[in-house]
Coordinates of C-alpha atoms and ligand atoms in Angstrom, one line a residue:
Chain A
P1011 CA 3.1 -0.3 -31.5
A1012 CA 3.9 1.1 -28.3
H1013 CA 6.5 -0.5 -25.8
I1014 CA 4.4 -1.5 -22.9
I1015 CA 5.7 -0.8 -19.3
V1016 CA 3.7 -2.2 -16.6
I1017 CA 4.2 -1.0 -12.8
G1018 CA 3.4 -3.9 -10.8
N1019 CA 3.5 -5.1 -7.2
E1020 CA 0.6 -6.8 -5.3
K1021 CA 1.9 -5.2 -2.2
G1022 CA 0.1 -1.9 -1.5
G1023 CA 1.9 1.3 -1.2
S1024 CA 5.1 0.2 -2.6
G1025 CA 5.3 3.2 -5.0
K1026 CA 3.6 2.0 -8.2
S1027 CA 1.4 4.9 -9.2
T1028 CA 4.2 7.4 -8.0
T1029 CA 6.8 5.6 -10.3
A1030 CA 4.3 5.3 -13.1
M1031 CA 3.7 9.0 -13.3
H1032 CA 7.4 9.9 -13.0
I1033 CA 8.3 7.5 -15.9
V1034 CA 5.4 9.0 -18.0
V1035 CA 6.5 12.7 -17.3
S1036 CA 10.1 11.8 -18.2
L1037 CA 9.1 10.2 -21.6
L1038 CA 6.6 13.0 -22.3
R1039 CA 9.3 15.6 -21.7
D1040 CA 11.7 13.7 -24.0
G1041 CA 9.0 14.3 -26.7
Y1042 CA 7.4 10.8 -27.0
S1043 CA 3.7 10.2 -27.1
V1044 CA 2.8 8.3 -24.1
G1045 CA -0.4 6.5 -23.2
T1046 CA -1.5 5.8 -19.5
L1047 CA -3.8 3.1 -18.5
D1048 CA -5.2 2.9 -14.9
L1049 CA -6.4 -0.6 -14.0
D1050 CA -6.9 0.7 -10.3
A1051 CA -9.9 2.7 -11.1
R1052 CA -11.5 2.7 -7.7
Q1053 CA -8.3 4.3 -6.0
G1054 CA -7.6 6.0 -9.3
T1055 CA -4.5 7.6 -8.0
L1056 CA -2.9 7.7 -11.5
T1057 CA -6.2 9.1 -13.1
R1058 CA -6.4 11.8 -10.5
Y1059 CA -2.7 12.8 -11.1
V1060 CA -3.4 13.0 -14.9
N1061 CA -6.6 15.0 -14.1
N1062 CA -4.8 17.4 -11.7
R1063 CA -2.1 17.9 -14.6
K1064 CA -4.9 18.6 -17.1
R1065 CA -6.4 21.2 -14.5
T1066 CA -3.1 22.8 -14.3
V1067 CA -2.7 22.9 -18.2
E1068 CA -6.3 24.5 -18.2
A1069 CA -5.1 27.3 -16.0
G1070 CA -2.6 28.2 -18.3
E1071 CA 0.6 26.0 -17.8
N1072 CA 2.2 24.6 -20.8
L1073 CA 2.9 20.8 -20.2
P1074 CA 2.9 17.7 -22.2
L1075 CA 0.1 15.3 -21.4
S1076 CA -0.3 11.6 -21.8
R1077 CA -3.5 9.9 -23.5
H1078 CA -5.2 8.5 -20.6
A1079 CA -7.7 5.7 -20.2
F1080 CA -9.0 3.8 -17.0
L1081 CA -11.1 0.5 -16.6
Q1082 CA -13.5 0.0 -13.9
P1083 CA -13.6 -3.8 -13.1
S1084 CA -16.9 -5.4 -14.2
E1085 CA -19.6 -5.9 -11.6
A1086 CA -21.3 -8.9 -13.4
P1087 CA -22.4 -11.2 -10.6
V1088 CA -20.8 -14.3 -12.0
R1089 CA -17.1 -14.5 -11.8
A1090 CA -16.4 -16.1 -15.4
E1091 CA -18.6 -13.5 -17.1
A1092 CA -17.0 -10.5 -15.1
E1093 CA -13.5 -11.6 -16.3
A1094 CA -14.7 -12.1 -19.9
E1095 CA -16.1 -8.5 -19.6
D1096 CA -12.8 -7.2 -18.1
R1097 CA -10.9 -8.8 -20.9
E1098 CA -13.0 -7.4 -23.7
R1099 CA -12.9 -4.0 -22.3
F1100 CA -9.1 -4.2 -21.7
E1101 CA -8.3 -5.3 -25.3
V1102 CA -10.2 -2.3 -26.8
V1103 CA -8.5 0.3 -24.6
F1104 CA -5.2 -1.5 -24.8
C1105 CA -5.4 -1.8 -28.7
E1106 CA -6.3 1.7 -29.1
L1107 CA -3.3 2.9 -26.9
L1108 CA -0.8 0.4 -28.4
A1109 CA -1.5 1.8 -31.9
A1110 CA -1.5 5.5 -30.9
C1111 CA 1.6 5.9 -28.7
D1112 CA 5.3 5.4 -28.4
F1113 CA 5.0 4.0 -24.9
L1114 CA 2.1 2.6 -22.8
V1115 CA 2.4 2.8 -19.1
V1116 CA 0.0 0.7 -17.1
D1117 CA -0.7 1.1 -13.4
T1118 CA -2.0 -1.8 -11.7
P1119 CA -3.6 -2.3 -8.2
G1120 CA -1.9 -3.2 -4.9
S1121 CA -4.1 -6.5 -4.7
N1122 CA -4.5 -9.5 -6.8
T1123 CA -7.1 -8.7 -9.7
Y1124 CA -7.9 -10.3 -13.1
L1125 CA -7.2 -7.0 -14.8
G1126 CA -3.7 -6.7 -12.9
R1127 CA -2.8 -10.3 -14.0
L1128 CA -4.0 -9.5 -17.6
A1129 CA -1.9 -6.4 -17.7
H1130 CA 1.4 -8.2 -16.4
S1131 CA 0.9 -10.8 -19.2
H1132 CA 1.2 -8.1 -21.8
A1133 CA 4.2 -6.3 -20.4
N1134 CA 7.5 -5.7 -22.5
T1135 CA 9.0 -4.1 -19.4
L1136 CA 7.6 -4.9 -15.8
V1137 CA 8.6 -2.5 -13.1
T1138 CA 8.3 -3.5 -9.5
P1139 CA 8.9 -0.7 -6.8
L1140 CA 9.3 -2.0 -3.3
N1141 CA 9.9 -0.4 0.2
D1142 CA 13.4 -1.3 1.9
S1143 CA 11.3 -3.5 4.2
Y1144 CA 10.9 -7.2 5.2
I1145 CA 7.2 -6.6 5.0
D1146 CA 7.3 -5.7 1.4
L1147 CA 10.1 -8.4 0.7
D1148 CA 7.6 -10.9 2.1
M1149 CA 5.4 -10.7 -1.0
L1150 CA 8.4 -11.9 -3.1
A1151 CA 9.8 -14.3 -0.8
N1152 CA 9.5 -15.5 2.8
V1153 CA 12.7 -15.3 4.8
D1154 CA 13.8 -16.9 7.9
S1155 CA 14.2 -15.2 11.5
S1156 CA 17.7 -13.9 10.7
G1157 CA 16.2 -12.1 7.7
R1158 CA 19.0 -13.6 5.5
D1159 CA 17.8 -16.8 4.0
I1160 CA 15.1 -17.3 1.6
V1161 CA 12.7 -20.0 2.9
K1162 CA 10.2 -20.2 0.0
L1163 CA 9.0 -17.9 -2.9
S1164 CA 5.7 -15.8 -2.3
V1165 CA 2.5 -14.8 -3.9
Y1166 CA 3.7 -12.0 -6.2
S1167 CA 6.8 -14.0 -7.6
E1168 CA 4.4 -16.8 -8.3
M1169 CA 2.0 -14.4 -10.3
V1170 CA 4.6 -12.9 -12.3
F1171 CA 6.1 -16.5 -13.0
E1172 CA 2.5 -17.5 -14.3
Q1173 CA 2.1 -14.3 -16.5
R1174 CA 5.5 -14.9 -18.0
K1175 CA 4.3 -18.2 -19.0
A1176 CA 1.1 -16.7 -20.4
R1177 CA 3.1 -14.2 -22.3
M1178 CA 5.3 -17.0 -23.8
M1179 CA 2.4 -19.1 -24.8
R1180 CA 0.7 -16.2 -26.4
D1181 CA 3.4 -14.8 -28.5
R1182 CA 6.7 -16.1 -27.4
G1183 CA 7.5 -12.7 -25.9
A1184 CA 9.8 -12.2 -23.0
I1185 CA 9.3 -9.8 -20.0
D1186 CA 12.2 -7.6 -18.8
W1187 CA 11.4 -7.7 -15.0
V1188 CA 13.2 -4.7 -13.3
V1189 CA 12.8 -4.3 -9.5
M1190 CA 13.8 -1.0 -7.7
R1191 CA 13.8 0.0 -4.2
N1192 CA 11.6 3.1 -3.2
R1193 CA 11.4 5.5 -0.2
L1194 CA 15.0 4.6 0.6
S1195 CA 16.5 6.6 3.6
N1196 CA 20.4 7.1 4.1
L1197 CA 20.1 5.7 7.5
N1198 CA 19.6 2.0 8.5
A1199 CA 22.9 0.7 6.9
R1200 CA 22.5 -2.9 8.4
N1201 CA 18.8 -3.5 7.5
K1202 CA 19.3 -1.8 4.1
Q1203 CA 22.4 -4.3 3.5
D1204 CA 20.6 -7.2 4.8
I1205 CA 17.6 -6.6 2.4
A1206 CA 20.0 -5.9 -0.6
D1207 CA 21.8 -9.2 0.0
V1208 CA 18.3 -11.1 -0.1
M1209 CA 17.3 -9.2 -3.2
T1210 CA 20.6 -10.1 -4.9
A1211 CA 20.0 -13.7 -4.3
L1212 CA 16.4 -13.5 -5.2
A1213 CA 17.1 -11.7 -8.6
R1214 CA 19.3 -14.5 -9.8
R1215 CA 16.7 -17.2 -8.6
I1216 CA 13.6 -15.7 -10.1
G1217 CA 14.9 -13.8 -13.1
F1218 CA 14.7 -10.1 -12.4
R1219 CA 17.4 -7.4 -12.5
I1220 CA 17.7 -4.6 -9.9
A1221 CA 17.6 -0.9 -10.9
P1222 CA 18.5 2.2 -9.1
G1223 CA 15.6 3.3 -7.0
F1224 CA 14.2 6.5 -5.5
S1225 CA 15.0 8.0 -1.9
E1226 CA 12.4 9.1 0.4
R1227 CA 11.9 12.8 -0.7
V1228 CA 8.7 15.0 -0.1
I1229 CA 9.1 16.1 -3.7
Y1230 CA 7.8 12.9 -5.0
R1231 CA 4.5 13.5 -3.4
E1232 CA 3.9 17.2 -2.6
L1233 CA 3.3 18.1 -6.3
F1234 CA 0.3 15.5 -6.7
P1235 CA -2.6 18.1 -6.4
R1236 CA -1.0 20.3 -9.1
G1237 CA -0.3 17.1 -11.4
L1238 CA 3.4 17.9 -11.7
T1239 CA 6.7 16.2 -11.0
M1240 CA 10.0 17.8 -10.1
L1241 CA 10.9 17.3 -14.0
D1242 CA 8.2 19.9 -15.0
L1243 CA 9.5 22.5 -12.2
L1244 CA 13.3 22.2 -13.1
E1245 CA 12.7 22.4 -16.8
S1246 CA 10.4 25.4 -16.5
G1247 CA 13.2 27.2 -14.7
E1248 CA 11.6 27.3 -11.2
S1249 CA 14.3 27.5 -8.4
A1250 CA 16.0 24.1 -8.0
S1251 CA 16.8 22.7 -4.5
M1252 CA 19.5 20.0 -3.9
S1253 CA 16.6 17.5 -3.2
H1254 CA 14.8 18.3 -6.7
L1255 CA 18.0 18.0 -8.5
A1256 CA 18.9 14.8 -7.0
A1257 CA 15.3 13.5 -7.4
R1258 CA 15.5 14.3 -11.0
Q1259 CA 18.7 12.5 -11.4
E1260 CA 17.1 9.4 -9.6
V1261 CA 14.2 9.4 -12.3
R1262 CA 16.8 9.7 -15.1
N1263 CA 18.9 6.9 -13.6
L1264 CA 15.9 4.7 -13.7
I1265 CA 14.8 5.4 -17.1
E1266 CA 18.4 4.7 -18.4
A1267 CA 18.2 1.4 -16.4
L1268 CA 14.9 0.3 -18.1
N1269 CA 16.9 0.1 -21.3
L1270 CA 13.9 1.3 -23.3
P1271 CA 13.9 0.9 -27.0
Q1272 CA 14.8 3.8 -29.2
R1273 CA 11.8 5.5 -30.6
K1274 CA 11.8 8.7 -32.9
P1275 CA 10.1 11.2 -30.5
Chain B
P1428 CA -17.3 -9.8 25.0
A1429 CA -14.0 -8.4 23.4
H1430 CA -13.7 -4.8 22.5
I1431 CA -13.1 -4.8 18.5
I1432 CA -10.4 -2.8 17.1
V1433 CA -10.4 -2.7 13.3
I1434 CA -7.3 -1.4 11.4
G1435 CA -8.5 0.2 8.2
N1436 CA -7.6 2.0 5.2
E1437 CA -8.4 1.2 1.5
K1438 CA -5.2 2.9 0.6
G1439 CA -2.5 0.4 0.3
G1440 CA 0.8 0.6 2.4
S1441 CA -0.7 3.1 5.0
G1442 CA 0.7 0.9 7.8
K1443 CA -2.3 -1.0 8.8
S1444 CA -0.6 -4.4 9.4
T1445 CA 2.4 -2.5 11.4
T1446 CA 0.0 -0.6 13.4
A1447 CA -2.1 -3.8 14.2
M1448 CA 0.9 -5.6 15.4
H1449 CA 2.0 -2.9 17.6
I1450 CA -1.3 -2.4 19.4
V1451 CA -1.4 -6.3 19.7
V1452 CA 1.8 -6.5 21.5
S1453 CA 1.3 -3.4 23.5
L1454 CA -2.1 -5.0 24.8
L1455 CA -0.4 -8.5 25.2
R1456 CA 2.4 -7.0 27.3
D1457 CA -0.2 -5.3 29.4
G1458 CA -1.5 -8.7 30.4
Y1459 CA -4.6 -8.8 28.2
S1460 CA -5.9 -11.7 26.1
V1461 CA -5.8 -10.5 22.3
G1462 CA -7.4 -12.1 19.4
T1463 CA -5.9 -11.3 16.0
L1464 CA -8.0 -11.7 12.6
D1465 CA -6.3 -11.3 9.4
L1466 CA -8.8 -10.7 6.6
D1467 CA -5.8 -10.0 4.1
A1468 CA -5.1 -13.6 3.9
R1469 CA -3.4 -13.6 0.5
Q1470 CA -0.9 -11.2 1.5
G1471 CA -1.1 -12.4 5.1
T1472 CA 1.2 -9.8 6.6
L1473 CA -0.2 -10.0 10.1
T1474 CA -0.5 -13.9 10.0
R1475 CA 3.2 -14.1 9.0
Y1476 CA 4.2 -11.7 11.6
V1477 CA 2.2 -13.8 14.3
N1478 CA 3.8 -17.0 13.0
N1479 CA 7.2 -15.5 12.9
R1480 CA 6.6 -14.6 16.7
K1481 CA 5.5 -18.3 17.3
R1482 CA 8.7 -19.4 15.6
T1483 CA 10.7 -17.2 18.1
V1484 CA 8.7 -18.6 21.0
E1485 CA 9.5 -22.1 19.8
A1486 CA 13.1 -21.3 19.8
G1487 CA 13.0 -20.5 23.5
E1488 CA 12.0 -16.8 23.9
N1489 CA 9.2 -16.2 26.5
L1490 CA 6.8 -13.8 24.7
P1491 CA 3.0 -13.4 25.0
L1492 CA 1.1 -14.6 21.8
S1493 CA -2.4 -13.6 20.5
R1494 CA -5.0 -16.2 19.6
H1495 CA -4.8 -15.9 15.8
A1496 CA -7.2 -16.7 12.9
F1497 CA -7.2 -15.8 9.3
L1498 CA -9.9 -15.9 6.5
Q1499 CA -9.3 -16.6 2.8
P1500 CA -12.1 -15.1 0.7
S1501 CA -14.5 -17.3 -0.9
E1502 CA -13.7 -18.6 -4.3
A1503 CA -17.4 -19.3 -5.3
P1504 CA -18.1 -18.4 -9.0
V1505 CA -21.2 -16.4 -8.2
R1506 CA -20.7 -13.1 -6.1
A1507 CA -23.8 -13.4 -4.0
E1508 CA -22.7 -16.8 -3.0
A1509 CA -19.2 -15.9 -2.2
E1510 CA -20.4 -13.1 0.0
A1511 CA -22.8 -15.4 1.8
E1512 CA -19.8 -17.9 2.4
D1513 CA -17.4 -15.2 3.5
R1514 CA -20.1 -13.8 5.9
E1515 CA -20.8 -17.2 7.5
R1516 CA -17.0 -18.1 8.1
F1517 CA -16.5 -14.5 9.4
E1518 CA -19.4 -14.8 11.9
V1519 CA -18.0 -18.3 13.1
V1520 CA -14.5 -17.0 13.6
F1521 CA -15.6 -13.6 14.8
C1522 CA -17.9 -14.9 17.6
E1523 CA -15.2 -17.3 18.9
L1524 CA -12.7 -14.8 19.2
L1525 CA -15.2 -12.1 20.7
A1526 CA -16.1 -14.6 23.5
A1527 CA -12.5 -15.7 24.2
C1528 CA -10.5 -12.4 24.4
D1529 CA -10.3 -9.0 25.9
F1530 CA -9.5 -7.3 22.8
L1531 CA -9.9 -8.5 19.0
V1532 CA -7.8 -6.7 16.6
V1533 CA -8.8 -7.1 12.9
D1534 CA -6.4 -6.4 10.0
T1535 CA -8.1 -5.4 6.9
P1536 CA -6.9 -5.4 3.1
G1537 CA -5.9 -2.3 1.2
S1538 CA -8.5 -2.6 -1.1
N1539 CA -12.2 -2.6 -1.2
T1540 CA -13.4 -6.2 -0.2
Y1541 CA -16.7 -7.7 1.2
L1542 CA -15.0 -9.1 4.3
G1543 CA -13.2 -5.7 4.8
R1544 CA -16.4 -3.8 4.8
L1545 CA -18.0 -6.4 7.1
A1546 CA -15.2 -6.0 9.5
H1547 CA -15.8 -2.2 9.6
S1548 CA -19.5 -2.6 10.3
H1549 CA -18.5 -4.4 13.4
A1550 CA -15.8 -2.2 14.9
N1551 CA -15.9 -0.5 18.2
T1552 CA -12.7 1.5 17.3
L1553 CA -11.7 2.0 13.7
V1554 CA -7.9 3.0 13.6
T1555 CA -6.9 4.4 10.1
P1556 CA -3.3 5.1 9.7
L1557 CA -2.2 7.2 6.7
N1558 CA 1.0 8.4 5.2
D1559 CA 1.8 12.2 5.5
S1560 CA 0.8 12.4 1.8
Y1561 CA -1.6 13.8 -0.7
I1562 CA -1.8 10.7 -2.4
D1563 CA -3.0 8.9 0.9
L1564 CA -5.2 11.7 1.6
D1565 CA -6.9 11.2 -1.8
M1566 CA -8.7 8.2 -0.6
L1567 CA -10.4 10.2 2.3
A1568 CA -11.2 13.5 0.2
N1569 CA -10.2 15.2 -3.2
V1570 CA -8.3 18.5 -2.7
D1571 CA -7.8 21.4 -5.1
S1572 CA -4.6 22.3 -6.7
S1573 CA -3.5 24.5 -3.9
G1574 CA -3.8 21.2 -1.7
R1575 CA -5.7 23.1 0.9
D1576 CA -9.4 23.0 0.1
I1577 CA -11.6 20.0 0.2
V1578 CA -13.4 19.5 -3.1
K1579 CA -15.2 16.3 -2.3
L1580 CA -15.2 13.4 -0.1
S1581 CA -13.4 10.1 -1.6
V1582 CA -14.1 6.3 -1.7
Y1583 CA -12.9 5.4 1.8
S1584 CA -14.7 8.1 3.7
E1585 CA -17.9 6.8 1.8
M1586 CA -17.3 3.2 2.8
V1587 CA -16.8 4.1 6.5
F1588 CA -20.0 6.3 6.2
E1589 CA -21.8 3.3 4.8
Q1590 CA -20.5 0.7 7.5
R1591 CA -21.3 3.0 10.4
K1592 CA -24.8 3.2 9.2
A1593 CA -24.8 -0.6 8.8
R1594 CA -23.6 -0.6 12.5
M1595 CA -26.1 1.7 13.7
M1596 CA -28.9 -0.4 11.9
R1597 CA -27.7 -3.6 13.5
D1598 CA -27.3 -2.7 17.0
R1599 CA -27.4 1.1 17.5
G1600 CA -23.6 0.9 18.0
A1601 CA -21.2 3.8 17.3
I1602 CA -17.6 3.6 15.9
D1603 CA -14.9 5.6 17.4
W1604 CA -13.0 6.5 14.3
V1605 CA -9.4 7.4 15.1
V1606 CA -7.0 8.5 12.2
M1607 CA -3.2 8.6 12.7
R1608 CA -0.4 9.7 10.6
N1609 CA 2.3 7.2 9.8
R1610 CA 6.0 7.2 8.7
L1611 CA 6.3 10.9 9.8
S1612 CA 9.5 12.5 9.0
N1613 CA 10.9 15.6 11.0
L1614 CA 11.6 17.5 7.6
N1615 CA 9.0 18.7 5.1
A1616 CA 7.4 21.3 7.5
R1617 CA 5.3 23.0 4.9
N1618 CA 3.8 19.8 3.3
K1619 CA 3.2 18.5 6.8
Q1620 CA 1.3 21.5 7.9
D1621 CA -0.8 21.7 4.8
I1622 CA -1.8 18.3 5.1
A1623 CA -2.4 18.7 9.0
D1624 CA -4.9 21.6 8.2
V1625 CA -6.9 19.5 5.6
M1626 CA -7.1 16.6 8.1
T1627 CA -8.3 19.0 11.0
A1628 CA -11.0 20.2 8.6
L1629 CA -11.8 16.7 7.4
A1630 CA -12.0 15.3 11.0
R1631 CA -14.8 17.8 11.9
R1632 CA -16.6 17.2 8.6
I1633 CA -16.6 13.3 8.6
G1634 CA -16.6 12.6 12.4
F1635 CA -13.0 11.2 13.1
R1636 CA -10.7 12.2 15.6
I1637 CA -6.9 12.6 15.2
A1638 CA -4.4 10.5 17.5
P1639 CA -0.7 11.0 17.7
G1640 CA 0.9 8.7 15.1
F1641 CA 4.2 7.0 14.3
S1642 CA 7.5 8.5 12.9
E1643 CA 9.5 6.7 10.0
R1644 CA 11.7 4.4 11.9
V1645 CA 13.4 1.2 10.8
I1646 CA 12.7 -0.3 14.1
Y1647 CA 8.9 -0.6 13.1
R1648 CA 9.8 -3.1 10.4
E1649 CA 13.3 -4.6 11.0
L1650 CA 11.9 -7.0 13.5
F1651 CA 9.3 -8.7 11.3
P1652 CA 11.3 -11.7 10.7
R1653 CA 11.6 -12.5 14.2
G1654 CA 7.9 -11.5 15.0
L1655 CA 9.1 -8.9 17.6
T1656 CA 8.2 -5.4 18.3
M1657 CA 10.6 -2.7 20.0
L1658 CA 8.3 -3.4 23.2
D1659 CA 9.5 -6.9 23.4
L1660 CA 13.1 -6.0 23.0
L1661 CA 13.1 -3.1 25.7
E1662 CA 11.1 -5.2 28.2
S1663 CA 13.5 -8.0 27.9
G1664 CA 16.3 -5.8 28.8
E1665 CA 18.1 -5.5 25.5
S1666 CA 19.9 -2.4 24.8
A1667 CA 17.7 0.7 24.2
S1668 CA 18.7 3.4 21.6
M1669 CA 17.1 6.7 21.5
S1670 CA 15.1 5.7 18.4
H1671 CA 13.6 2.4 20.2
L1672 CA 12.6 4.3 23.1
A1673 CA 11.0 7.1 21.3
A1674 CA 9.1 4.5 19.1
R1675 CA 7.9 2.8 22.3
Q1676 CA 6.6 6.2 23.6
E1677 CA 4.8 6.6 20.1
V1678 CA 3.0 3.2 20.5
R1679 CA 2.2 4.0 24.2
N1680 CA 0.8 7.5 23.0
L1681 CA -1.4 5.9 20.6
I1682 CA -2.8 3.1 22.9
E1683 CA -3.6 6.0 25.3
A1684 CA -5.4 8.2 22.7
L1685 CA -7.5 5.0 21.7
N1686 CA -9.2 5.5 25.0
L1687 CA -10.0 1.7 25.3
P1688 CA -12.2 0.5 27.9
Q1689 CA -10.7 -0.7 31.2
R1690 CA -10.5 -4.6 31.3
K1691 CA -9.2 -6.8 34.2
P1692 CA -6.0 -8.1 32.5
Ligands
ATP1785 N1 10.1 8.1 -3.4 C1 9.0 8.5 -2.5 N2 9.4 9.6 -1.6 C2 8.4 10.1 -0.8 N3 7.1 9.6 -0.9 C3 6.6 8.6 -1.7 C4 7.8 7.9 -2.5 N4 7.2 7.0 -3.4 C5 5.9 6.9 -2.7 N5 5.7 7.8 -1.8 C6 4.2 8.0 -1.1 O1 4.1 6.7 -0.6 C7 2.9 6.4 -0.7 C8 2.6 5.1 -1.5 O2 2.9 5.5 -2.8 P1 1.9 5.0 -4.1 O3 0.4 5.5 -3.9 O4 2.6 5.6 -5.4 O5 2.1 3.3 -3.9 P2 1.1 2.3 -4.9 O6 2.1 1.2 -5.0 O7 0.6 2.9 -6.2 O8 0.2 2.2 -3.7 P3 -1.3 1.2 -4.0 O9 -1.0 -0.2 -3.8 O10 -2.3 1.8 -3.0 O11 -1.7 1.6 -5.5 C9 1.9 7.5 -1.2 O12 1.7 8.5 0.0 C10 3.1 8.3 -2.0 O13 3.0 9.7 -2.0
ATP1786 N1 6.2 3.9 11.2 C1 6.9 3.2 10.3 N2 8.3 3.1 10.1 C2 9.0 2.5 9.0 N3 8.4 1.7 8.2 C3 7.0 1.7 8.3 C4 6.3 2.2 9.4 N4 5.0 1.9 9.1 C5 4.9 1.0 8.0 N5 6.3 0.8 7.5 C6 6.7 0.1 6.5 O1 5.7 0.5 5.4 C7 5.2 -0.5 4.7 C8 3.8 -0.4 4.6 O2 3.3 -1.0 5.8 P1 2.1 -2.0 6.2 O3 2.4 -3.2 5.3 O4 2.0 -2.1 7.6 O5 0.9 -1.4 5.5 P2 -0.5 -1.9 5.0 O6 -1.5 -0.7 5.2 O7 -0.9 -3.0 6.0 O8 -0.4 -2.4 3.7 P3 -1.2 -3.2 2.6 O9 -2.5 -2.2 2.4 O10 -0.6 -3.7 1.7 O11 -1.9 -4.3 3.8 C9 5.9 -1.6 5.0 O12 7.0 -2.0 4.2 C10 6.3 -1.4 6.5 O13 7.2 -2.1 6.9
MG1787 MG1 -1.3 3.0 -6.7
MG1788 MG1 -1.2 -4.9 5.5

């Protein structure tokens, strides 16, 4: 069955959909079959990215495509019914992709939803991107006014803890939780170091490991209308700027750090 | 009654809470009484920012504070009941702050919620920050693969349209919708221009105006643990770097562009 990679962070705009697409394209270009599941169907960023890619293929480009599905949250008027409906639809789509693909990449919303929590409880690998920022950090842990000491754990840490328990109870499975910084700049050495120090302490305390992340580069977002990533450009022989090559290396370093199981592509 | 400024954008991480706090502190430092209402109580970014500021005041700093309230969404099991509960709690808190303050700044979640929509329908001024990115733009309008032509309007534009109608029906009031770019960099001239062109066309088409926005600067986020903004630092005589002065000017330019009504501070 597919190895499941969930991209999660309750904090909005931390880079989940961007990270999801770059992991997807990297695996596709290595020859794997990849399923993509968008649980943020109202925003539908991943769905649009995949549809833009299809549009580019229909216009004549030869690009590998993922097998895509998305789930609209139930509109049932009673919460328990809506959750039951969400769960049923999730299981149908999830099982289908699980059987059909080498890897299944699930994009979750930047808010606390039943479908998002359900996906977390099914992850083999959980990838959490976050901005190099105390505001993003605040969803993992509250810090004191020096910005150096952890005062208490915060809502997203608690959610992951709950879903790790759910996973353990369902099938004794463990979730490999990998956190990466996103939109990093070369400047701001002091803020960067302060946050890195808190993250190192937090990693030990709540059980995640830290992977090399992505710098702030326009190449991570300017190809969205075409459904492309820099991996597609470079490997089709388009001219390569320094930033494109550096970005590709960042994506490769992340994939390497994820320690994904070997599959025959 | 207070002039109501709602900070809204369904897209996560566009800079709502950051923009909210900087507008709040600017108005406070000009001597106005400011109410703050956090409708994103689970994430609670604005609530934490305000509490961090209180903590700094309790430690001896002399800083103006907003009058703060936050609303947890109802947990009622039936959707219609939950919305009725949310509406009642909103009206109590809202009326109180409306009567007590010169300005009321409302921070909304980066997702589609009943409380968020309700706040939009009560706005005098709606401020929408967004990243200089096709991914953020996608919540206002879908564009074609060239990234230049608008294909159709998207979910957040539709939401604002609905809430403007609701406002018009309730009290014939109009919402001044101001959109600003956030986390701008000096690089990426082509992507920046392409997005600026789409925004100009969109502004005419859906009825918003564009205000000068904020650059990407660590000073917009590194003071979060202390509950401060660069306006507090500069005006207390702390040493001012070029970036701090430039950031303060960006905040002042935004406030100016908002065209807020004159109030006796
Ligand atoms: N490394 C990067 N370099 C440049 N821009 C980036 C990078 N990562 C993300 N972005 C931009 O930052 C914004 C947020 O990214 P993205 O939409 O992927 O986050 P998200 O966590 O999926 O957000 P949401 O919570 O709304 O689903 C987007 O405008 C995106 O284009
Ligand atoms: N102008 C800026 N310069 C530097 N960093 C910024 C700027 N604006 C926002 N940020 C950072 O970007 C991230 C998103 O900002 P913020 O939390 O204010 O957005 P939001 O729209 O309120 O997000 P959410 O949808 O999760 O409520 C945070 O880490 C914040 O510190
Ligand atoms: Mg997303
Ligand atoms: Mg916010």
